[in-house]
Amino acid sequence: YKHIIMKNYKILIIEDSFIVSELLKFTLQKSPNFQIDVCNTIADLDKQDHNYDIMLLDHYLGKSKGIQLTGLDLLINRKKWLCNVPVIIFSSQKDNDIAIKYIEEGAINYISKDEDDFIDKIQLSIHSIIDNIQSQENLQKIREQTLQTLKKNV
């Protein structure tokens, strides 16, 4: 059994606050295996290549055409490229009802920005997702190897 080497992961941060997004980007880029892209507006989101492994999504996304947009709007109206991307929500909102709605819409985690260790919690959540992705990839490789072995013996 060979140890699987960690691959590179593309992470998209969607956050309207430039300061918060840059802090997250700076912290996450310390890992050589993370490629980080940032969107500070919904218009920026349309310019991305949409090939991400993980997405970090803020609750408040600023206004578009005078209407306040939220990450929940984005999740509910998600486009095809977002369907299989694990999403971590981070917000200054401590409203449990909002958190529940996010999880029901498919988010993996909801982390409050008001906590001193919120970036640590985001990193832990990212690593849990990566562990899960790697486990799924390992299981797929085992299946393929088993199938090849069985076919040789037919």
Coordinates of C-alpha atoms in Angstrom, one line a residue:
Y1 CA 0.0 0.0 0.0
K2 CA 1.5 3.3 -1.1
H3 CA 1.0 6.6 0.8
I4 CA -0.9 9.1 -1.4
I5 CA 1.0 12.4 -1.7
M6 CA -1.2 15.4 -1.1
K7 CA -2.2 17.2 -4.3
N8 CA -2.8 20.9 -4.8
Y9 CA -6.2 22.2 -3.9
K10 CA -7.9 25.3 -5.4
I11 CA -9.8 27.3 -2.8
L12 CA -12.1 30.2 -3.6
I13 CA -12.8 32.9 -1.0
I14 CA -15.9 34.9 -1.5
E15 CA -15.8 37.9 0.9
D16 CA -16.8 41.5 0.4
S17 CA -14.3 42.7 3.0
F18 CA -10.9 43.2 1.4
I19 CA -9.2 43.0 4.8
V20 CA -10.8 39.7 5.8
S21 CA -10.2 38.1 2.4
E22 CA -6.6 39.2 2.3
L23 CA -6.1 37.9 5.9
L24 CA -7.6 34.5 4.9
K25 CA -5.6 34.4 1.7
F26 CA -2.3 35.3 3.5
T27 CA -2.9 32.6 6.1
L28 CA -4.0 29.9 3.7
Q29 CA -1.1 30.6 1.2
K30 CA 1.3 29.4 3.9
S31 CA 0.4 25.9 2.7
P32 CA 2.3 25.2 -0.6
N33 CA -0.6 22.9 -1.6
F34 CA -3.2 25.7 -1.7
Q35 CA -3.9 27.9 -4.6
I36 CA -6.2 30.7 -3.4
D37 CA -8.5 32.9 -5.5
V38 CA -10.5 35.8 -4.0
C39 CA -13.8 37.4 -5.1
N40 CA -14.8 40.6 -3.4
T41 CA -17.9 41.1 -5.5
I42 CA -20.4 38.9 -7.3
A43 CA -19.1 40.4 -10.6
D44 CA -15.7 39.0 -9.7
L45 CA -17.3 35.6 -9.2
D46 CA -18.5 35.5 -12.8
K47 CA -14.9 36.0 -14.0
Q48 CA -13.5 32.9 -12.2
D49 CA -12.8 29.7 -13.9
H50 CA -15.1 27.8 -11.5
N51 CA -12.8 24.8 -11.0
Y52 CA -12.5 24.8 -7.2
D53 CA -12.0 22.0 -4.6
I54 CA -13.3 24.1 -1.7
M55 CA -15.1 27.4 -1.3
L56 CA -15.1 29.8 1.7
L57 CA -18.2 31.9 1.6
D58 CA -19.2 35.0 3.7
H59 CA -22.8 35.6 4.7
Y60 CA -23.0 39.2 3.6
L61 CA -21.7 39.7 0.0
G62 CA -22.5 43.4 -0.4
K63 CA -25.1 44.9 -2.7
S64 CA -25.7 44.2 -6.4
K65 CA -28.1 46.6 -8.2
G66 CA -29.2 48.0 -4.8
I67 CA -30.1 44.6 -3.4
Q68 CA -28.2 43.1 -0.4
L69 CA -26.9 39.7 -1.4
T70 CA -26.0 36.9 0.9
G71 CA -24.0 33.7 0.6
L72 CA -27.3 31.9 1.2
D73 CA -28.7 33.5 -2.0
L74 CA -25.7 32.1 -3.8
L75 CA -26.1 28.6 -2.3
I76 CA -29.8 28.4 -3.0
N77 CA -29.4 29.6 -6.6
R78 CA -26.2 27.8 -7.1
K79 CA -24.9 27.2 -10.5
K80 CA -23.8 23.8 -11.8
W81 CA -20.1 24.5 -11.1
L82 CA -20.9 24.9 -7.4
C83 CA -23.0 21.7 -6.9
N84 CA -20.1 19.4 -5.8
V85 CA -17.9 22.0 -4.2
P86 CA -17.7 21.7 -0.4
V87 CA -18.6 25.1 1.1
I88 CA -17.5 26.6 4.4
I89 CA -19.6 29.6 5.6
F90 CA -18.0 32.3 7.8
S91 CA -20.0 35.2 9.1
S92 CA -20.3 37.8 11.8
Q93 CA -23.9 36.6 12.1
K94 CA -24.5 34.5 15.2
D95 CA -28.0 33.7 14.2
N96 CA -28.6 29.9 14.6
D97 CA -31.5 30.0 12.2
I98 CA -29.3 31.3 9.4
A99 CA -26.6 28.7 10.2
I100 CA -29.2 25.9 10.0
K101 CA -30.4 27.2 6.6
Y102 CA -26.8 27.1 5.3
I103 CA -26.3 23.6 6.5
E104 CA -29.6 22.5 5.0
E105 CA -28.6 24.0 1.7
G106 CA -25.4 21.9 1.7
A107 CA -22.7 23.9 3.5
I108 CA -20.2 21.8 5.4
N109 CA -19.6 24.2 8.3
Y110 CA -20.7 27.6 9.6
I111 CA -18.0 29.5 11.5
S112 CA -18.5 32.8 13.3
K113 CA -15.9 35.6 12.4
D114 CA -16.5 37.0 15.9
E115 CA -14.5 34.1 17.5
D116 CA -10.8 34.8 18.1
D117 CA -9.8 31.5 16.5
F118 CA -12.2 31.7 13.5
I119 CA -9.2 31.3 11.0
D120 CA -8.0 28.3 12.9
K121 CA -11.5 26.8 12.7
I122 CA -11.6 27.5 9.0
Q123 CA -8.2 25.8 8.5
L124 CA -9.4 22.7 10.5
S125 CA -12.5 22.5 8.4
I126 CA -10.5 22.7 5.2
H127 CA -8.2 19.9 6.4
S128 CA -11.2 17.8 7.3
I129 CA -12.6 18.2 3.8
I130 CA -9.3 17.4 2.3
D131 CA -9.0 14.2 4.4
N132 CA -12.4 13.2 3.2
I133 CA -11.5 13.9 -0.5
Q134 CA -8.3 11.9 -0.1
S135 CA -10.2 9.0 1.5
Q136 CA -12.7 9.0 -1.4
E137 CA -9.8 9.0 -3.9
N138 CA -8.1 6.2 -2.0
L139 CA -11.3 4.1 -2.0
Q140 CA -11.7 4.6 -5.8
K141 CA -8.1 3.5 -6.4
I142 CA -8.7 0.4 -4.3
R143 CA -11.9 -0.4 -6.3
E144 CA -10.0 0.0 -9.6
Q145 CA -7.1 -2.2 -8.4
T146 CA -9.5 -4.9 -7.2
L147 CA -11.4 -4.8 -10.5
Q148 CA -8.2 -5.1 -12.5
T149 CA -7.1 -8.1 -10.3
L150 CA -10.5 -9.8 -10.7
K151 CA -10.5 -9.3 -14.5
K152 CA -7.0 -10.8 -14.7
N153 CA -8.3 -14.0 -13.0
V154 CA -11.3 -14.4 -15.3

